[in-house]
Amino acid sequence: MNFIFTEQFINICEIIGIIAFAISGAMVAIEKDLDVFGVVVLGVTTALGGGIIRDIILGMLPPNMFTNGTYAALAAVAALVVFIFSYYNYKYIEDHINLFNNALNVFDAIGLGVFVILGMNSAIFAGFTYNNFLLIFVGVITGIGGGMLRDIMVSDIPFVLRKRIYALACIVGGGVYLVLLKNNVNSDISVLIGIFSIIFIRLLSRKYKWSLPKVKK
Amino acid sequence: MNFIFTEQFINICEIIGIIAFAISGAMVAIEKDLDVFGVVVLGVTTALGGGIIRDIILGMLPPNMFTNGTYAALAAVAALVVFIFSYYNYKYIEDHINLFNNALNVFDAIGLGVFVILGMNSAIFAGFTYNNFLLIFVGVITGIGGGMLRDIMVSDIPFVLRKRIYALACIVGGGVYLVLLKNNVNSDISVLIGIFSIIFIRLLSRKYKWSLPKVKK
Amino acid sequence: MNFIFTEQFINICEIIGIIAFAISGAMVAIEKDLDVFGVVVLGVTTALGGGIIRDIILGMLPPNMFTNGTYAALAAVAALVVFIFSYYNYKYIEDHINLFNNALNVFDAIGLGVFVILGMNSAIFAGFTYNNFLLIFVGVITGIGGGMLRDIMVSDIPFVLRKRIYALACIVGGGVYLVLLKNNVNSDISVLIGIFSIIFIRLLSRKYKWSLPKVKK
C-alpha cells in the first residue's frame, strides 16, 4: 500500500465534508423550529460528531476537532449562513421546498462520502492497516456518527436506520477505496473514487427509490 | 482472588450474549418497521454497544469489538436470520406474539447477564480489582449500554429506565459474583452463578410483575 | 497564569454541582413517571454524565467518576431524597408547581455553572492551557453533557437546544473565567466569578424571557 496523500487535498475534502454536514444539521434544526443558537449547535454537532466518535474509538484523545478550533468555527459559520439565509428568505424556501430537500440530501451525501473515507484514513495513519474490517467499521461510524447525533438530538430515528441504502453505500464505497489502495492506485485518486462511489450510490438510491426488503405486517 | 478463567468458557458466554442481544435488537427493529439493513444495524449496535462503551470507559482503545470482525459478523448474521425468519413467517409470529415477546425478554435477560459479568471481568483483567464500585458500575454499563443505544436509536425511553428491576438485577448479580470471587470460589462457576443470578432476577421480576414504587400523581 | 486552587474549594463546588444535577435529573424522571430506580438512574446519569464525557474527551480513562464511588453515591442519595419527598408530598408539589419548576431551573443553572468551570479546570490540569478554544469547548460539553444525556434518555429534545441562552451563558462565563485567570486573578475567586456568571446569565435569561431569533414560518 502506498499512503502518500497530499495533505492539502485531504484538508480540502475535510473542509467540504464539514461544511456539507453543518448545512445539513442547520437545515434539520430550522425544520425543527430551533432558534439561531440551536441551529449553530446542531450544525457543529453534525459536522464534528463523526470525527469525535472516530477519535474516541481510535484512542486519539483529545479528538482532533478539539485541539483545533478552525473546524468548529467553520461549521458554526456555515450553520449561521444557512440560518441567516433562511431567516430572510423563508418564503422563497417554502416555494422551493423540493429544491431544498434535494439540496439537503446532496449535502448529506457529500458529508457522508468524505467522512467515511477520511475516517478510514485516520485509522490507516494510526497504524491499523492490517485489519480491513476495522477500517471499514471506523469509516462507516465516522460517516454516520454526526448525522446520528443530529437525529438523536432532535428525537428522530436516525436517518441511517430509515434510509436503507445509506449504510450499504458506505460499506461498498469503503470497500472500493481499500481495493484501490491495496492495488497501489494513486492515493488521492483512490480517495476521490471512494468518496464519489458513496455519494453516487447514495444519490442513485434516492433517485430510483431503491429500497431493501422489510417484514410485511 | 483467583482469576483463572478458562478462556474458551468466557468466549462461549460472550458469543451467547452477542447472539442474544443481536436477536433482541433485530426484533425491536422489525417491530419499528425498519428494513433489512436497519435490522442488521440495530442488531449489531445492541450486541456490540455495551462492550464498546465498556472499553471506552476503561481506556482500552480501539475497543475489542473493532479489532476483531468475528463478533460483528456474528451479530450481523444473527440479526439477518431473525429478519429472514420474520420475513417468511410473519403471520406465524403475529399468531404467537406472546411467545415472541417472551422470547425477546429471555434473550434480553441472557445478554444482560452475560455482559454485566464479562464487563466486570474486563475491568478485573485491566487491573481494577481493588475497587468494587468501579467493577459493578462498569459491569452494569456494559450490560445496559447496548440495549440503551438500541432504544435511544428508535426514539424510545430506554427499557432500563422503564423496567425497574433491570438495573437492580445487574447490581445484585454483580455483587454475588464479587463475593464468590473474593471467597476463592472457582472462577468459571462464579461467572455462571453471577450470570444466572441476573437472568433469574430479571425473569422472575417480569413473571411476578415485581415493581418498585412510583410517585403517584 | 496561576493555578493554585484550594483543592477543598474545588471539591465543594463539585459536590454542589453533582447534587444540583442529580436533583434536576430526579425531577425530570418523576415528571416522566419513572419509578424509584429510574429516578436514581436518571439522577446519577445527569450528575455524572458531563464529567464522564469530559474525561473521555481528554483521554483520562477510566473517568474520574468511576474510580471513586463517592460521587455516584452522593448523586444516588440526592435523587433518592427527591423521590421520597415527592412520594409523600406530591399533592404539595402539585399545588406549588411553579415553585418547583423554578427550583428545577435553579438547580440546573447551578450544575451548569459548576461543571463548565470545573470541566475547564480538568483540561487545564491535564496541560491544555495553551488552547482557549479547547478549554471552552470542553467546559461547555462538561456542563451540558449530563443534561443532554438526561433529556435524550427520556426522548426529549435536549434542553440546551431549546433554551437558547443556555449555551451562550456557558461560553460567556467560560470566557470571563479565562480572562480572569490570564490576568492572574486569584484562582478561587476566578472560579467563583466564572460559575456565578453562568448561573446569572442563565437565570436572567429565563426571568426576562430573553430569546434569540428563529426562522419564522
CSV table of C-alpha atoms in Angstrom, one decimal, chain A residues 43-193:
chain,number,residue,atom,x,y,z
A,43,GLY,CA,-24.7,22.2,12.7
A,44,VAL,CA,-21.5,21.9,14.7
A,45,THR,CA,-22.6,18.6,16.3
A,46,THR,CA,-23.4,17.1,12.9
A,47,ALA,CA,-20.2,18.3,11.4
A,48,LEU,CA,-17.8,17.3,14.2
A,49,GLY,CA,-19.7,14.4,15.7
A,50,GLY,CA,-18.5,11.7,13.4
A,51,GLY,CA,-14.8,12.7,13.8
A,52,ILE,CA,-15.1,12.9,17.5
A,53,ILE,CA,-16.6,9.4,17.7
A,54,ARG,CA,-13.8,8.1,15.4
A,55,ASP,CA,-11.0,9.6,17.5
A,56,ILE,CA,-12.5,8.2,20.7
A,57,ILE,CA,-12.7,4.8,19.2
A,58,LEU,CA,-9.1,5.0,17.9
A,59,GLY,CA,-8.0,6.3,21.3
A,60,MET,CA,-6.6,9.5,19.7
A,61,LEU,CA,-7.6,11.8,22.6
A,62,PRO,CA,-8.4,14.7,22.9
A,63,PRO,CA,-10.2,14.4,19.5
A,64,ASN,CA,-8.6,16.2,16.6
A,65,MET,CA,-11.5,18.6,16.4
A,66,PHE,CA,-10.9,19.9,20.0
A,67,THR,CA,-7.3,20.8,19.5
A,68,ASN,CA,-8.0,23.0,16.5
A,69,GLY,CA,-10.8,25.5,16.7
A,70,THR,CA,-10.8,26.1,12.9
A,71,TYR,CA,-13.1,23.2,12.2
A,72,ALA,CA,-15.7,24.1,14.8
A,73,ALA,CA,-15.6,27.8,13.7
A,74,LEU,CA,-16.1,26.7,10.1
A,75,ALA,CA,-19.1,24.6,11.0
A,76,ALA,CA,-20.5,27.4,13.1
A,77,VAL,CA,-20.2,29.9,10.3
A,78,ALA,CA,-21.7,27.5,7.7
A,79,ALA,CA,-24.7,26.9,10.0
A,80,LEU,CA,-25.0,30.6,10.7
A,81,VAL,CA,-25.1,31.4,7.0
A,82,VAL,CA,-27.9,28.9,6.5
A,83,PHE,CA,-29.8,30.5,9.4
A,84,ILE,CA,-29.4,34.0,8.0
A,85,PHE,CA,-30.4,32.9,4.5
A,86,SER,CA,-33.5,31.1,5.8
A,87,TYR,CA,-34.4,33.9,8.2
A,88,TYR,CA,-34.7,36.5,5.3
A,89,ASN,CA,-35.9,34.1,2.6
A,90,TYR,CA,-38.1,31.6,4.2
A,91,LYS,CA,-40.9,32.3,1.8
A,92,TYR,CA,-38.5,31.5,-1.1
A,93,ILE,CA,-37.5,28.3,0.6
A,94,GLU,CA,-41.2,27.3,1.2
A,95,ASP,CA,-41.9,27.9,-2.5
A,96,HIS,CA,-38.9,25.7,-3.5
A,97,ILE,CA,-39.2,23.1,-0.8
A,98,ASN,CA,-38.3,20.2,-3.1
A,99,LEU,CA,-35.2,22.0,-4.3
A,100,PHE,CA,-34.1,22.4,-0.7
A,101,ASN,CA,-34.9,18.9,0.3
A,102,ASN,CA,-32.8,17.8,-2.7
A,103,ALA,CA,-30.0,20.1,-1.6
A,104,LEU,CA,-30.2,18.7,2.0
A,105,ASN,CA,-29.9,15.3,0.6
A,106,VAL,CA,-26.9,16.2,-1.6
A,107,PHE,CA,-25.1,17.9,1.3
A,108,ASP,CA,-25.7,14.9,3.5
A,109,ALA,CA,-24.4,12.6,0.8
A,110,ILE,CA,-21.2,14.6,0.3
A,111,GLY,CA,-20.6,14.8,4.1
A,112,LEU,CA,-21.1,11.0,4.3
A,113,GLY,CA,-18.7,10.2,1.4
A,114,VAL,CA,-16.0,12.4,2.7
A,115,PHE,CA,-16.1,11.3,6.3
A,116,VAL,CA,-16.2,7.6,5.6
A,117,ILE,CA,-13.1,7.8,3.5
A,118,LEU,CA,-11.3,10.3,5.9
A,119,GLY,CA,-12.3,8.1,8.8
A,120,MET,CA,-10.6,5.2,7.2
A,121,ASN,CA,-7.6,7.3,6.5
A,122,SER,CA,-7.3,8.3,10.2
A,123,ALA,CA,-7.3,4.6,11.1
A,124,ILE,CA,-4.7,3.9,8.5
A,125,PHE,CA,-2.5,6.7,9.7
A,126,ALA,CA,-2.9,5.4,13.3
A,127,GLY,CA,-1.4,2.1,12.1
A,128,PHE,CA,-4.5,-0.1,11.7
A,129,THR,CA,-3.8,-1.1,8.1
A,130,TYR,CA,-3.8,-4.8,8.7
A,131,ASN,CA,-7.5,-5.0,9.6
A,132,ASN,CA,-9.9,-4.4,6.7
A,133,PHE,CA,-12.9,-4.9,9.0
A,134,LEU,CA,-11.7,-2.3,11.5
A,135,LEU,CA,-11.0,0.2,8.7
A,136,ILE,CA,-14.5,-0.1,7.2
A,137,PHE,CA,-16.2,-0.1,10.5
A,138,VAL,CA,-14.4,3.0,11.7
A,139,GLY,CA,-15.1,4.6,8.3
A,140,VAL,CA,-18.8,3.9,8.5
A,141,ILE,CA,-19.1,5.2,12.1
A,142,THR,CA,-17.2,8.3,11.2
A,143,GLY,CA,-19.6,8.9,8.3
A,144,ILE,CA,-22.8,8.2,10.1
A,145,GLY,CA,-21.9,9.4,13.6
A,146,GLY,CA,-22.6,13.1,13.0
A,147,GLY,CA,-25.9,12.5,11.3
A,148,MET,CA,-26.9,10.1,14.0
A,149,LEU,CA,-26.1,12.5,16.8
A,150,ARG,CA,-28.1,15.2,14.9
A,151,ASP,CA,-31.2,12.9,14.6
A,152,ILE,CA,-31.0,11.6,18.1
A,153,MET,CA,-30.7,15.2,19.4
A,154,VAL,CA,-34.0,16.1,17.8
A,155,SER,CA,-35.7,12.9,18.8
A,156,ASP,CA,-35.8,11.3,15.4
A,157,ILE,CA,-35.0,7.8,14.5
A,158,PRO,CA,-31.6,8.2,12.8
A,159,PHE,CA,-31.7,8.6,9.0
A,160,VAL,CA,-29.2,5.8,8.6
A,161,LEU,CA,-31.7,3.4,10.0
A,162,ARG,CA,-34.6,4.6,7.8
A,163,LYS,CA,-32.8,5.3,4.5
A,164,ARG,CA,-31.7,1.8,3.8
A,165,ILE,CA,-29.1,2.3,1.2
A,166,TYR,CA,-27.2,4.6,3.5
A,167,ALA,CA,-25.0,2.1,5.3
A,168,LEU,CA,-24.7,-0.1,2.3
A,169,ALA,CA,-23.3,2.9,0.3
A,170,CYS,CA,-20.6,3.4,3.0
A,171,ILE,CA,-19.6,-0.2,3.0
A,172,VAL,CA,-19.4,-0.5,-0.8
A,173,GLY,CA,-17.5,2.8,-1.1
A,174,GLY,CA,-15.1,1.9,1.7
A,175,GLY,CA,-14.5,-1.5,0.1
A,176,VAL,CA,-13.8,0.1,-3.3
A,177,TYR,CA,-11.3,2.5,-1.6
A,178,LEU,CA,-9.5,-0.4,0.1
A,179,VAL,CA,-9.2,-2.4,-3.1
A,180,LEU,CA,-7.7,0.6,-4.9
A,181,LEU,CA,-5.2,1.3,-2.1
A,182,LYS,CA,-4.1,-2.3,-2.0
A,183,ASN,CA,-3.5,-2.2,-5.7
A,184,ASN,CA,-1.3,0.8,-5.3
A,185,VAL,CA,-3.5,3.2,-7.2
A,186,ASN,CA,-2.5,6.8,-6.5
A,187,SER,CA,-3.8,7.7,-3.0
A,188,ASP,CA,-5.5,11.0,-4.0
A,189,ILE,CA,-7.3,9.3,-6.9
A,190,SER,CA,-8.4,6.4,-4.6
A,191,VAL,CA,-9.7,8.9,-2.1
A,192,LEU,CA,-11.7,10.7,-4.8
A,193,ILE,CA,-13.1,7.5,-6.2
